[in-house]
Short mmCIF file of C-alpha atoms and ligand atoms in Angstrom, two decimals:
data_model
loop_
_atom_site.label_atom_id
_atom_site.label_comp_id
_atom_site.label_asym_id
_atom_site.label_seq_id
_atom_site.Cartn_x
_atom_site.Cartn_y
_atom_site.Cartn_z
CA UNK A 6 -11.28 -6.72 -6.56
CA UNK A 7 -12.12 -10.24 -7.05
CA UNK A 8 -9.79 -12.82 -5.92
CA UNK A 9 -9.09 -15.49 -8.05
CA UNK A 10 -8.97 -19.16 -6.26
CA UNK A 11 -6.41 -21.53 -8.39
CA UNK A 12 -5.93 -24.79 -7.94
CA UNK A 13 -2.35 -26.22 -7.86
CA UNK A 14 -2.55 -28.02 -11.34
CA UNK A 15 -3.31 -24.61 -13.01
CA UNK A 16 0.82 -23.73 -12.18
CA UNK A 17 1.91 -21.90 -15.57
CA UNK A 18 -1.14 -20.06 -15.35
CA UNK A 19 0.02 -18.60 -11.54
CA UNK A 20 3.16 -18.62 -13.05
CA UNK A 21 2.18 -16.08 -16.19
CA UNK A 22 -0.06 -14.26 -13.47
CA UNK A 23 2.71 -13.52 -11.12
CA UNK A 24 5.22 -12.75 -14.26
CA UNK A 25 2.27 -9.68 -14.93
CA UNK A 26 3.15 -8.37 -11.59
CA UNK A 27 -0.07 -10.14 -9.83
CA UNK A 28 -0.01 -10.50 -5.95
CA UNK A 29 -0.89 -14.10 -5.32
CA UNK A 30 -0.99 -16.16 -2.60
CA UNK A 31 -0.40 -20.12 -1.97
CA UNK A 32 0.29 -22.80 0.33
CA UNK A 33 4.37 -22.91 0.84
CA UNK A 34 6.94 -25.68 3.57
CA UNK A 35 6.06 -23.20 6.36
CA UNK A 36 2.65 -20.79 6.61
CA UNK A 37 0.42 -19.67 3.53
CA UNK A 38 2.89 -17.32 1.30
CA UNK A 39 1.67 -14.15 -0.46
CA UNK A 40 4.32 -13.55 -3.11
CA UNK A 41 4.83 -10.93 -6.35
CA UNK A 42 8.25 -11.12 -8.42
CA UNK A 43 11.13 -9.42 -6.43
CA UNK A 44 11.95 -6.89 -9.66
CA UNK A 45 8.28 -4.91 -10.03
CA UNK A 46 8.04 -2.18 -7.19
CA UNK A 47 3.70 -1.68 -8.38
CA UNK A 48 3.96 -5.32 -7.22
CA UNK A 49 5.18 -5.10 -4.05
CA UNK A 50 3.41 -1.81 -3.48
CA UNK A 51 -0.05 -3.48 -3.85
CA UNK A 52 1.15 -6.55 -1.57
CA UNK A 53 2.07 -4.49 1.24
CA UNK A 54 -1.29 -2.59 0.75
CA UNK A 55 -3.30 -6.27 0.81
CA UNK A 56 -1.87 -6.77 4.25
CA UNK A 57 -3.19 -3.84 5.82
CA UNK A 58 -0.18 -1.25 6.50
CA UNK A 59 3.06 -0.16 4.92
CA UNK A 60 5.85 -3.39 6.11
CA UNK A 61 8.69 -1.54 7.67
CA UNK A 62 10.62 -4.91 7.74
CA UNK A 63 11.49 -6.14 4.44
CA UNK A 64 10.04 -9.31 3.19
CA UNK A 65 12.25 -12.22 2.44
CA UNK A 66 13.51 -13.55 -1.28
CA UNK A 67 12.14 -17.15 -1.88
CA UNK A 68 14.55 -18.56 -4.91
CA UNK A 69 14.59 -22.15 -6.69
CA UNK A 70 18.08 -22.19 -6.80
CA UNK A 71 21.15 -20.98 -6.29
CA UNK A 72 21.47 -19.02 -9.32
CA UNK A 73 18.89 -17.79 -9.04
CA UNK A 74 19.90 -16.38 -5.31
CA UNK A 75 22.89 -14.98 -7.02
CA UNK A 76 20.39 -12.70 -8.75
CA UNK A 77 19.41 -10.35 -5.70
CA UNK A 78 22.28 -11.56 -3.32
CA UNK A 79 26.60 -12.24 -3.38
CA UNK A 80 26.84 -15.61 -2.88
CA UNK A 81 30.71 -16.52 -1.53
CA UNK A 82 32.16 -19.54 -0.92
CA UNK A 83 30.84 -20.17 2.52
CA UNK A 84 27.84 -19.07 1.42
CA UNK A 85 27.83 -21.55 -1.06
CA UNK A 86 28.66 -24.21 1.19
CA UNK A 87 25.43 -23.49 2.94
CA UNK A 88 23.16 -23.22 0.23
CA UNK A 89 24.30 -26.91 -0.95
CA UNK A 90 23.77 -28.60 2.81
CA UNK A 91 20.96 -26.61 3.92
CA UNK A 92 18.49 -25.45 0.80
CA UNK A 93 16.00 -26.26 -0.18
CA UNK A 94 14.86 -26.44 3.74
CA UNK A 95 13.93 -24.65 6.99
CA UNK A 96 16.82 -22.60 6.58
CA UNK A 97 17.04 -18.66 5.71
CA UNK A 98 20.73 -16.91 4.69
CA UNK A 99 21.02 -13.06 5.67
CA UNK A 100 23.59 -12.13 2.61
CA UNK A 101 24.96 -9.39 1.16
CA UNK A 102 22.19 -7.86 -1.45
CA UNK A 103 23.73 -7.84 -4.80
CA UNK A 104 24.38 -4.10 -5.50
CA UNK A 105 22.65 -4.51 -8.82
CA UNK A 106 19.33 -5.45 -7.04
CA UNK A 107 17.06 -2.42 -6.78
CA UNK A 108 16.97 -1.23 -3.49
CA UNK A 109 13.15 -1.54 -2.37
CA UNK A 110 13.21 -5.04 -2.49
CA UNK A 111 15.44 -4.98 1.14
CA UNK A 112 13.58 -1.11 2.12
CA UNK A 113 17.15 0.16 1.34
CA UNK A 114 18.97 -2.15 3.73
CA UNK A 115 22.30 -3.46 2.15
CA UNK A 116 21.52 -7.33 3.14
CA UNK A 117 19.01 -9.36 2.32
CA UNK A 118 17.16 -12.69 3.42
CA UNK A 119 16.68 -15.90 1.41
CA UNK A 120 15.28 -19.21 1.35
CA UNK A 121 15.28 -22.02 -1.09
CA UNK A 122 11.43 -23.21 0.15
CA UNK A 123 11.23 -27.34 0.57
CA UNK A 124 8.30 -27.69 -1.74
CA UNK A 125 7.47 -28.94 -5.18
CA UNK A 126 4.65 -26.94 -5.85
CA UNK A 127 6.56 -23.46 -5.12
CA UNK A 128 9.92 -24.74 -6.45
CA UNK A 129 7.97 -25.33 -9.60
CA UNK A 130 6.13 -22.11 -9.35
CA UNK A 131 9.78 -20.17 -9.13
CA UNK A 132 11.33 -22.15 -11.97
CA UNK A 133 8.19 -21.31 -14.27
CA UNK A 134 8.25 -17.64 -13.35
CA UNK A 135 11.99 -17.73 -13.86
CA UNK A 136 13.17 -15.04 -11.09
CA UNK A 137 13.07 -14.67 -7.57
CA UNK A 138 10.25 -14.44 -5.57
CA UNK A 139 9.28 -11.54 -2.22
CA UNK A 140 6.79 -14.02 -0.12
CA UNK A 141 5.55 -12.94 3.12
CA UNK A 142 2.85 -14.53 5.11
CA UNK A 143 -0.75 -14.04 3.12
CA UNK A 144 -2.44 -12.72 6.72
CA UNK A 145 -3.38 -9.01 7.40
CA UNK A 146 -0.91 -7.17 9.65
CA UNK A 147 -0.96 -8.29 13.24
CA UNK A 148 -3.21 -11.29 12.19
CA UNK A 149 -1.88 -14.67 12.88
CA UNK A 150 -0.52 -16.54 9.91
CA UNK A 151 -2.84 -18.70 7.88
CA UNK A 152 -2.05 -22.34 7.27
CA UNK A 153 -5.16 -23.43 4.85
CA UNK A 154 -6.31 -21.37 1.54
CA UNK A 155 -9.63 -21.19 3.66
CA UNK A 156 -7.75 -19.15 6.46
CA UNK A 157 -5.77 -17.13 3.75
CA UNK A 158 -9.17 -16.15 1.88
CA UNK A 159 -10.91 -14.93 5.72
CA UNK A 160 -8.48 -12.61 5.28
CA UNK A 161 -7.47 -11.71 2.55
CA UNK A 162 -10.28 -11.92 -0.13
CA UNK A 163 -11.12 -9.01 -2.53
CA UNK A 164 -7.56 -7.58 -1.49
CA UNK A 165 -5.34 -10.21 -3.63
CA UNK A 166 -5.36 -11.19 -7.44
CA UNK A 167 -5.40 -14.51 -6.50
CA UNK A 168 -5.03 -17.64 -4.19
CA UNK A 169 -3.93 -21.07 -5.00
CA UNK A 170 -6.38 -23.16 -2.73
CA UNK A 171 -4.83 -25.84 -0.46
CA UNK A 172 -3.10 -26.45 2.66
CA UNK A 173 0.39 -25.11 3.91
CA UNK A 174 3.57 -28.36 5.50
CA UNK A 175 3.38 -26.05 8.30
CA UNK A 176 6.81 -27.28 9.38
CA UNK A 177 9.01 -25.92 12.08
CA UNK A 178 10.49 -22.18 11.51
CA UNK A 179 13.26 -22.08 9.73
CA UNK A 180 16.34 -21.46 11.23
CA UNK A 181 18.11 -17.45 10.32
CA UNK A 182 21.68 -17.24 9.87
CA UNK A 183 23.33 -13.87 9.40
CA UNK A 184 26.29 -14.49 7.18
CA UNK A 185 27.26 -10.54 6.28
CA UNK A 186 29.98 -9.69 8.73
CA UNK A 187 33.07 -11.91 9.56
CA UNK A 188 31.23 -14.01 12.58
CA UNK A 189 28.79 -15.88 11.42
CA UNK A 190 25.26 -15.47 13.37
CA UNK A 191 22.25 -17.28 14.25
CA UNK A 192 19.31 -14.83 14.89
CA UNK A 193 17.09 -17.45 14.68
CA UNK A 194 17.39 -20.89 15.96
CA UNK A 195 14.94 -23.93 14.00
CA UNK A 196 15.15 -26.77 12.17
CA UNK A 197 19.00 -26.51 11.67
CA UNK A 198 21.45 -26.42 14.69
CA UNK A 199 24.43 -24.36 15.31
CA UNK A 200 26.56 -27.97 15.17
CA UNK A 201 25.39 -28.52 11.78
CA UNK A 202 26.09 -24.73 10.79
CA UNK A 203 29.54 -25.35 12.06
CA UNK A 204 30.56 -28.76 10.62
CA UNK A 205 29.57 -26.78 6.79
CA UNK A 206 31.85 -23.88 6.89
CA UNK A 207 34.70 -25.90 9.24
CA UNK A 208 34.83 -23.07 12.07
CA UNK A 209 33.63 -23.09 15.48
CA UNK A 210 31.62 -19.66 16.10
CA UNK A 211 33.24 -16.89 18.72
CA UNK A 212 30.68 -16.39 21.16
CA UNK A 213 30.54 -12.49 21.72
CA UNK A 214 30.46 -11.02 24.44
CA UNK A 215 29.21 -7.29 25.59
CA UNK A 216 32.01 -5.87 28.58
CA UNK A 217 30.50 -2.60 30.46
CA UNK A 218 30.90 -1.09 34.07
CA UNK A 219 30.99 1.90 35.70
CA UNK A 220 34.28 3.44 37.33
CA UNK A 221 33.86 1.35 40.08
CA UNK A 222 34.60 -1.77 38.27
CA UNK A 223 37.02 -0.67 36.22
CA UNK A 224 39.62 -3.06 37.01
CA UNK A 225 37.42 -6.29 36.07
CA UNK A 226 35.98 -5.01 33.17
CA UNK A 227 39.95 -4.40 32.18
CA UNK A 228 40.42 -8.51 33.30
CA UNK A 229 38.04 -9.64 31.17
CA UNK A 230 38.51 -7.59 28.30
CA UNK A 231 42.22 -9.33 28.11
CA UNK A 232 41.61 -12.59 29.29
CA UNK A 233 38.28 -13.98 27.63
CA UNK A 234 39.95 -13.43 24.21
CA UNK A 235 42.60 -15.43 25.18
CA UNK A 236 39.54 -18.25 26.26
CA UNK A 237 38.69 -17.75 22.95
CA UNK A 238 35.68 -15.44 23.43
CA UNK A 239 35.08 -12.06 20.87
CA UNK A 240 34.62 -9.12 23.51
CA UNK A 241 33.03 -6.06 22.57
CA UNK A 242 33.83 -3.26 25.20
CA UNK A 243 31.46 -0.42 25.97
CA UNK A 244 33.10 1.31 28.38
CA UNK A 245 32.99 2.81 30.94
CA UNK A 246 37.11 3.27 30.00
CA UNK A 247 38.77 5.60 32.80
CA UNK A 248 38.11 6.13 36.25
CA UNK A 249 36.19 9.32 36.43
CA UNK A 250 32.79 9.15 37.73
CA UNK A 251 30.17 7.94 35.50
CA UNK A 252 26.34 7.23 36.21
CA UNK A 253 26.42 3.31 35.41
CA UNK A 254 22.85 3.29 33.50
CA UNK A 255 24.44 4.77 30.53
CA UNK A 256 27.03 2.37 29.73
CA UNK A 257 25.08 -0.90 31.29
CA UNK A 258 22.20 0.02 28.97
CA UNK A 259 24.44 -0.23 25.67
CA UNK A 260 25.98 -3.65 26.49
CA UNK A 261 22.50 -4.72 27.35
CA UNK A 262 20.94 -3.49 23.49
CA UNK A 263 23.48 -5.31 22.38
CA UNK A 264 22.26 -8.41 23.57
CA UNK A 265 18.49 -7.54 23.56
CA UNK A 266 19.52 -6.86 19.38
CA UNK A 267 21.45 -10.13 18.89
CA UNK A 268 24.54 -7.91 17.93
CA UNK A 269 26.03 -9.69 21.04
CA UNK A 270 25.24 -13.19 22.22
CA UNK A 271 25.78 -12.89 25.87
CA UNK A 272 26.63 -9.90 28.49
CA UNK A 273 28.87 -9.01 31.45
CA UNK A 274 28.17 -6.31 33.34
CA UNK A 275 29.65 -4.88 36.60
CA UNK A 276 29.61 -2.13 39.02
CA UNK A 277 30.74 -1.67 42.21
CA UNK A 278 28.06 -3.68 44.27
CA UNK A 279 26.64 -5.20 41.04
CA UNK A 280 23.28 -3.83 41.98
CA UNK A 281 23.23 -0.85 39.83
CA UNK A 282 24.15 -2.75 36.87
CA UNK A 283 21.97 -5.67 37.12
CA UNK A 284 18.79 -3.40 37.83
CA UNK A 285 20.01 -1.46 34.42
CA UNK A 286 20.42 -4.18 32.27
CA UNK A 287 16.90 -5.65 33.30
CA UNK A 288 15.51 -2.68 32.24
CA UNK A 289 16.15 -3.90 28.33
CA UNK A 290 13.18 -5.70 26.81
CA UNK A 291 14.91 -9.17 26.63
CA UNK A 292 17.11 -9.26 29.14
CA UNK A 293 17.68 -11.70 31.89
CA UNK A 294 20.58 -10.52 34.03
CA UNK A 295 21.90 -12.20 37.12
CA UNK A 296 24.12 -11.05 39.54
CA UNK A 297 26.31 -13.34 41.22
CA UNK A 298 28.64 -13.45 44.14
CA UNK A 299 29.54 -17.30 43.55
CA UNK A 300 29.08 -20.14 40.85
CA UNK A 301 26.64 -22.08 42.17
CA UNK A 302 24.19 -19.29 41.39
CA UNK A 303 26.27 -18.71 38.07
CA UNK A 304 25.40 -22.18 37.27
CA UNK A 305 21.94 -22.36 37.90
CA UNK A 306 20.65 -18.89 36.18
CA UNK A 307 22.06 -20.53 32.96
CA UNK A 308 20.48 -23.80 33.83
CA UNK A 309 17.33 -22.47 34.75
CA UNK A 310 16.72 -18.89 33.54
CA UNK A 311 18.69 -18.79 30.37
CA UNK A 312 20.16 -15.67 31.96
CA UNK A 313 21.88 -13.88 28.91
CA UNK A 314 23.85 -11.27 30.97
CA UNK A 315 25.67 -11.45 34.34
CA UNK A 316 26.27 -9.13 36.65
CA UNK A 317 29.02 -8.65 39.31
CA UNK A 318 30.24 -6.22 42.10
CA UNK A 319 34.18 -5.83 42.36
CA UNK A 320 33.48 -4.32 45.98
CA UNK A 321 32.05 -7.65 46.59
CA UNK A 322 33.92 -10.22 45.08
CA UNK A 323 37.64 -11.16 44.58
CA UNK A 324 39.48 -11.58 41.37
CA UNK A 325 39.65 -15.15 41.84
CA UNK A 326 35.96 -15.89 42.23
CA UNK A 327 35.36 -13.13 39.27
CA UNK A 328 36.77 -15.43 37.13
CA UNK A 329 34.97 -18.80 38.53
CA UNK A 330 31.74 -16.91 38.43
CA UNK A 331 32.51 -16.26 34.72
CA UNK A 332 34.09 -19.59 33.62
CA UNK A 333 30.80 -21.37 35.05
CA UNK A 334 28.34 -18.86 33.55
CA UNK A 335 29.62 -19.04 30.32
CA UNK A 336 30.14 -22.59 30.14
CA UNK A 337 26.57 -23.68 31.35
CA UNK A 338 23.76 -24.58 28.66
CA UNK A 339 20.22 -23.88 29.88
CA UNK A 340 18.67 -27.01 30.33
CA UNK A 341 15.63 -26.78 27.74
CA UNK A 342 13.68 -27.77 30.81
CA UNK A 343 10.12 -27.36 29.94
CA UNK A 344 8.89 -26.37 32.99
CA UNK A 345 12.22 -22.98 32.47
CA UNK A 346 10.79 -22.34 29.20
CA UNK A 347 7.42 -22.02 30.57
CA UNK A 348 8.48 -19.69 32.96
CA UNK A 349 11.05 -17.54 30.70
CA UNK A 350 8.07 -17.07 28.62
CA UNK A 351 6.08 -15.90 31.19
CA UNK A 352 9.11 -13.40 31.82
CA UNK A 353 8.55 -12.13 28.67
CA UNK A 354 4.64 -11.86 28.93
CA UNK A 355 5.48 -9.50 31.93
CA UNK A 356 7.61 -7.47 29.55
CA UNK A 357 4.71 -6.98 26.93
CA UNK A 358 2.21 -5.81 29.69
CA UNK A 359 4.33 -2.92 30.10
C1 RB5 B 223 29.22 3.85 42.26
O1 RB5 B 223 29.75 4.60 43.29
C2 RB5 B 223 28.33 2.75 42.79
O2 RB5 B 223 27.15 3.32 43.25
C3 RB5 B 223 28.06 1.75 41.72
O3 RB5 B 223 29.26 1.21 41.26
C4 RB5 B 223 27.20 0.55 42.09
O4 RB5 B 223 27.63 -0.07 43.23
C5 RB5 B 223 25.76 0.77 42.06
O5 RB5 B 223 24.94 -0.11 42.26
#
């Protein structure tokens, strides 16, 4: 097919394009966008077959306003708050998709993501085509993102209707906040901090926290799971619950998807040496578990290695220091050092040769 290049004045004409269920692409806040209306399936069909293989994730909702959000989404009052502070901007809401919305336009999920896009040109182009918008990066599959119509076109040309030609803001990711269950969560931090988030809806967020052992920990796990609510922590316990012989993999492994999933923000884990458990949980993609004896090392795996789970043996350490240990490794920021983020990413490189 032949790919149409637009230029940005020729709007109601993109506009009427995209209304016929055309899959267009054009220069948005973030990357280059390819977008089709969120209500014709043929549309979003022959998107996902421009970039190059069937999208398993669904694509997010770009909207003008906040009515027009309401049309795929429930908007409540805290979400409401946040669409007034935070949109248009670098800032996506995971809501509840509004039952009425078919279901392709989430692949059958129940929620759905949306942005209000900080840019003229695409606020216009939503207003003009009068609904919400799917946009997804214009690249192929596993093709870095395009910034330029240039870079869109090396890619994509002959396998989109059209292309508005120009260049992308290219400004920093937006931040994703998960606003479906009764916690509020950030899955993605960017432009907009977890401060901010909190000052909007008036609530300081739990942090959660995966609990699991084996029967040789039994007792701690127990500790923990009644006193860190009381610190004002949300514990989610995954066992192991009695103390009849278990092989600690199994239940280690669960707290530590948690985490690696973002369904929990941080994890303890403990065995009887704390061995067992820490090699488990480091077996999740994602995971950077410490085990401690004392909270000088507690202190500086938060500092220094972002450690999201911590690991401890109750044949090695009293109750007392247990709940140092804990105090300090929950309390510690990492320190955004630049020379730890180099190194935490190299962590993760080691993970992806696997
Ligand atoms: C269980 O007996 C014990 O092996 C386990 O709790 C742990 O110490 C393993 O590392």
């Amino acid at each position: 097919m032949d790919t149409i290049r637009y230029l940005k004045t020729e709007i109601e004409l993109v506009a009427n394009e995209l209304k016929k269920g055309k899959v267009i692409a054009f220069p948005t806040d973030t990357v280059y966008g390819l977008g089709v209306v969120y209500d014709d399936e043929a549309a979003l069909q022959r998107l996902k077959t421009a970039k190059g293989r069937p999208e398993t994730k669904p694509i997010p909702t770009m909207a003008a306003s906040s009515a027009q959000i309401e049309e795929v989404a429930i908007v409540d009052e805290r979400s409401k708050k946040l669409i007034d502070a935070f949109m248009p901007g670098a800032f996506t809401l995971i809501l509840p998709k509004q039952p009425s919305a078919p279901a392709y336009i989430s692949n059958g999920m129940d929620t759905i993501a949306v942005r209000i896009p900080d840019d003229p040109f695409v606020l216009e182009l939503l207003k003009q085509v009068g609904k919400p918008m799917l946009v997804t990066s214009a690249n192929l599959s596993d093709q870095p993102a395009a910034t330029t119509g240039i870079e869109a076109l090396g890619q994509l040309d002959g396998r989109i209707d059209g292309i508005v030609m120009g260049a992308s803001g290219a400004s920093a990711a937006s931040t994703i906040l998960d606003v479906t269950k009764t916690e509020w969560q950030i899955l993605r931090c960017g432009a907009v901090s977890e401060e901010q988030i909190e000052a909007v809806i008036g609530e300081k967020r739990k942090m959660r926290i995966a609990l699991a052992c084996d029967h040789g920990a039994l007792e701690y796990k127990e500790i923990l799971k009644k006193e860190l609510p009381q610190e004002g922590y949300e514990v989610v316990d995954f066992g192991t619950y009695s103390h009849e012989s278990c092989d600690y993999p199994d239940y280690i492994a669960k707290a530590a998807q948690a985490v690696a999933k973002g369904e929990c923000d941080r994890g303890i884990v403990l065995c009887g040496t704390g061995i067992g458990a820490s090699i488990a949980a480091n077996k999740i993609k994602g995971i950077r578990c410490a085990l401690c004896s004392e909270s000088f090392s507690a202190r500086l795996t938060r500092e220094h290695n972002d450690s999201n789970i911590l690991a401890m043996g109750q044949r090695v350490i009293g109750e007392e220091v247990m709940r140092d240990i804990v105090k300090t490794w929950l309390t510690t920021p990492f320190s955004q050092g630049e020379r730890h983020k180099k190194r935490i990413a190299k962590l993760a490189r080691l993970e992806q040769a696997d």
